[in-house]
Every structure is written in structure tokens, then in C-alpha cells.
Short mmCIF file of C-alpha atoms in Angstrom, two decimals:
data_model
loop_
_atom_site.label_atom_id
_atom_site.label_comp_id
_atom_site.label_asym_id
_atom_site.label_seq_id
_atom_site.Cartn_x
_atom_site.Cartn_y
_atom_site.Cartn_z
CA UNK A 1 49.55 5.06 -16.14
CA UNK A 2 47.86 2.36 -14.05
CA UNK A 3 45.48 4.96 -12.60
CA UNK A 4 44.26 5.88 -16.08
CA UNK A 5 43.71 2.21 -16.94
CA UNK A 6 41.70 1.64 -13.74
CA UNK A 7 39.67 4.80 -14.40
CA UNK A 8 38.95 3.70 -17.99
CA UNK A 9 37.84 0.23 -16.87
CA UNK A 10 35.58 1.71 -14.19
CA UNK A 11 34.00 4.13 -16.67
CA UNK A 12 33.34 1.33 -19.16
CA UNK A 13 31.81 -0.84 -16.41
CA UNK A 14 29.60 2.03 -15.25
CA UNK A 15 28.51 2.72 -18.82
CA UNK A 16 27.63 -0.97 -19.34
CA UNK A 17 25.56 -1.04 -16.13
CA UNK A 18 23.85 2.21 -17.13
CA UNK A 19 22.93 0.90 -20.59
CA UNK A 20 21.58 -2.34 -19.11
CA UNK A 21 19.43 -0.52 -16.56
CA UNK A 22 18.25 2.00 -19.14
CA UNK A 23 17.21 -0.80 -21.50
CA UNK A 24 14.96 -2.34 -18.84
CA UNK A 25 13.52 0.97 -17.62
CA UNK A 26 9.88 1.53 -18.53
CA UNK A 27 9.26 -1.87 -20.09
CA UNK A 28 6.04 -3.60 -19.19
CA UNK A 29 6.68 -7.19 -18.29
CA UNK A 30 4.06 -9.80 -17.53
CA UNK A 31 4.19 -11.28 -14.07
CA UNK A 32 2.82 -14.61 -13.04
CA UNK A 33 0.65 -14.83 -9.97
CA UNK A 34 3.17 -15.70 -7.31
CA UNK A 35 2.42 -17.83 -4.28
CA UNK A 36 3.22 -14.78 -2.15
CA UNK A 37 0.47 -12.79 -3.89
CA UNK A 38 -2.11 -15.49 -3.26
CA UNK A 39 -0.97 -15.79 0.36
CA UNK A 40 -1.36 -12.02 0.74
CA UNK A 41 -4.82 -12.14 -0.84
CA UNK A 42 -5.79 -14.94 1.53
CA UNK A 43 -4.62 -12.99 4.57
CA UNK A 44 -6.48 -9.90 3.39
CA UNK A 45 -9.64 -11.92 2.73
CA UNK A 46 -9.62 -13.28 6.29
CA UNK A 47 -9.93 -9.75 7.67
CA UNK A 48 -12.56 -8.65 5.12
CA UNK A 49 -10.66 -7.12 2.17
CA UNK A 50 -12.38 -9.24 -0.47
CA UNK A 51 -12.27 -6.96 -3.49
CA UNK A 52 -16.03 -6.41 -3.43
CA UNK A 53 -15.43 -2.69 -3.03
CA UNK A 54 -12.91 -0.21 -1.69
CA UNK A 55 -11.71 -0.75 1.85
CA UNK A 56 -9.89 1.21 4.51
CA UNK A 57 -7.81 -1.19 6.59
CA UNK A 58 -6.22 0.26 9.71
CA UNK A 59 -3.98 -1.55 12.15
CA UNK A 60 -4.36 -0.75 15.83
CA UNK A 61 -3.74 -2.15 19.29
CA UNK A 62 -5.17 -1.70 22.76
CA UNK A 63 -1.95 -0.04 23.90
CA UNK A 64 -1.84 2.43 20.97
CA UNK A 65 -2.92 5.94 21.98
CA UNK A 66 -3.28 7.56 18.52
CA UNK A 67 -5.26 4.58 17.20
CA UNK A 68 -8.47 5.95 18.73
CA UNK A 69 -8.05 9.12 16.64
CA UNK A 70 -7.66 6.96 13.52
CA UNK A 71 -10.88 5.12 14.41
CA UNK A 72 -12.76 8.44 14.57
CA UNK A 73 -11.30 9.78 11.31
CA UNK A 74 -11.88 6.56 9.33
CA UNK A 75 -15.38 6.08 10.72
CA UNK A 76 -16.31 9.67 9.87
CA UNK A 77 -15.02 9.51 6.31
CA UNK A 78 -16.52 6.08 5.55
CA UNK A 79 -19.83 7.28 7.00
CA UNK A 80 -19.74 10.34 4.70
CA UNK A 81 -19.12 8.09 1.68
CA UNK A 82 -21.67 5.44 2.70
CA UNK A 83 -24.18 6.67 0.10
CA UNK A 84 -21.73 6.47 -2.82
CA UNK A 85 -21.95 3.87 -5.59
CA UNK A 86 -19.21 1.73 -4.00
CA UNK A 87 -19.18 2.58 -0.29
CA UNK A 88 -15.84 1.89 1.39
CA UNK A 89 -15.50 -0.68 4.14
CA UNK A 90 -13.99 0.32 7.48
CA UNK A 91 -11.83 -2.60 8.66
CA UNK A 92 -9.86 -2.37 11.88
CA UNK A 93 -7.27 -5.06 12.58
CA UNK A 94 -5.58 -5.65 15.92
CA UNK A 95 -1.89 -6.03 15.14
CA UNK A 96 -1.46 -8.45 18.05
CA UNK A 97 -4.21 -10.71 16.66
CA UNK A 98 -2.98 -10.66 13.03
CA UNK A 99 0.83 -10.53 13.12
CA UNK A 100 1.18 -12.48 9.83
CA UNK A 101 -0.85 -9.86 7.93
CA UNK A 102 1.11 -7.04 9.57
CA UNK A 103 4.36 -8.71 8.48
CA UNK A 104 3.06 -9.26 4.94
CA UNK A 105 2.10 -5.57 4.63
CA UNK A 106 5.33 -4.39 6.30
CA UNK A 107 3.58 -2.58 9.13
CA UNK A 108 6.40 -1.21 11.26
CA UNK A 109 4.55 1.31 13.44
CA UNK A 110 1.09 2.08 14.70
CA UNK A 111 -1.22 3.47 13.57
CA UNK A 112 -0.90 2.43 9.91
CA UNK A 113 -3.80 2.76 7.49
CA UNK A 114 -4.18 1.23 4.02
CA UNK A 115 -6.65 2.08 1.27
CA UNK A 116 -7.53 -0.76 -1.11
CA UNK A 117 -9.48 -0.31 -4.36
CA UNK A 118 -12.43 -2.41 -5.53
CA UNK A 119 -10.07 -5.01 -7.01
CA UNK A 120 -8.25 -5.43 -3.70
CA UNK A 121 -5.08 -3.61 -4.80
CA UNK A 122 -3.27 -1.42 -2.31
CA UNK A 123 -3.61 2.20 -3.44
CA UNK A 124 -2.47 4.25 -0.43
CA UNK A 125 -0.56 3.72 2.79
CA UNK A 126 -0.71 6.22 5.64
CA UNK A 127 1.50 6.10 8.72
CA UNK A 128 0.18 8.02 11.69
CA UNK A 129 -3.22 9.63 12.04
CA UNK A 130 -4.60 10.51 8.58
CA UNK A 131 -6.27 13.84 8.00
CA UNK A 132 -9.95 13.44 7.13
CA UNK A 133 -9.58 15.56 3.98
CA UNK A 134 -6.65 13.50 2.71
CA UNK A 135 -8.46 10.23 3.34
CA UNK A 136 -11.63 11.56 1.68
CA UNK A 137 -9.59 12.70 -1.35
CA UNK A 138 -7.97 9.26 -1.62
CA UNK A 139 -11.28 7.39 -1.33
CA UNK A 140 -13.54 9.59 -3.48
CA UNK A 141 -12.36 8.29 -6.90
CA UNK A 142 -12.50 4.70 -5.64
CA UNK A 143 -16.11 4.94 -4.47
CA UNK A 144 -17.52 5.95 -7.87
CA UNK A 145 -17.90 3.19 -10.46
CA UNK A 146 -15.59 3.68 -13.39
CA UNK A 147 -17.74 3.49 -16.51
CA UNK A 148 -14.89 4.05 -18.97
#
């Protein structure tokens, strides 16, 4: 009998948690600008992600072998898109020189590449060496001005 009581209580608790989570799911809630967000924006601005246009930010280090391949891929793609309405910036950051920014962006391995839109929001994160086609596909919509 006690097993049935425990099972009933657990089912009711699970149902209550499910209803609570379901009620919050999909609701748009306003968020205030947190101090962490402004600190992140400040760290990004120091390396050149100012929100003036899209940017490709890639972390590297002298001791990182694959980072040279990332340099070539990012340079090639940003050069191809240099004539677009909003040409992307190619920003390379040495992880040893900017550890606070690496911590803020949760960079755990090298190479790590980020794509930011014209408003300075992170749109894509790529661990490892990105393929040129994938990077081009990610950047193409960000380099054309949205007239809608």
C-alpha cells in the first residue's frame, strides 16, 4: 500500500513540474540589460567587434597548429565578401593575450570561430577549422542590408 502512495505522490509532483515548465515554455519575457552583457560588449569592443557590421572573430595561439588553416579560410571568405553592402571584418584574437574574452565566450578549445551580426549579436560558433562554404553560407545573409 505504501508503494502505491509513494508512486501517486511522485506522479502528482511530476505533473506539477511539467505544468509549470509548460506554462513558461515559449513565452517572450523582457530582459534588462545585465552588467554581464555590458561587460561582454566592452570586451568585444576592445578587440574590434563594435556592431558596425558583421564580424568573424577567431581565437588562435602561436602554439595552435590548425589555427593557420582557420586564418586562410577566414581571410579567403572575408576577401570574397569584401565588395558586399556590409563587408565582414576578420578579427583574430590571441587567446593568451585576451583570456577574459575567451572566458566570457566560453572558448574551451582552439581554434574557435564566432560570427557576429551587424548589431554585435553572436550568430554562429564553430569549433575546429570551418569549411569555407559553411562560413560563406553563414556570412552571406549578414553582409546584405536588410531592407524589410
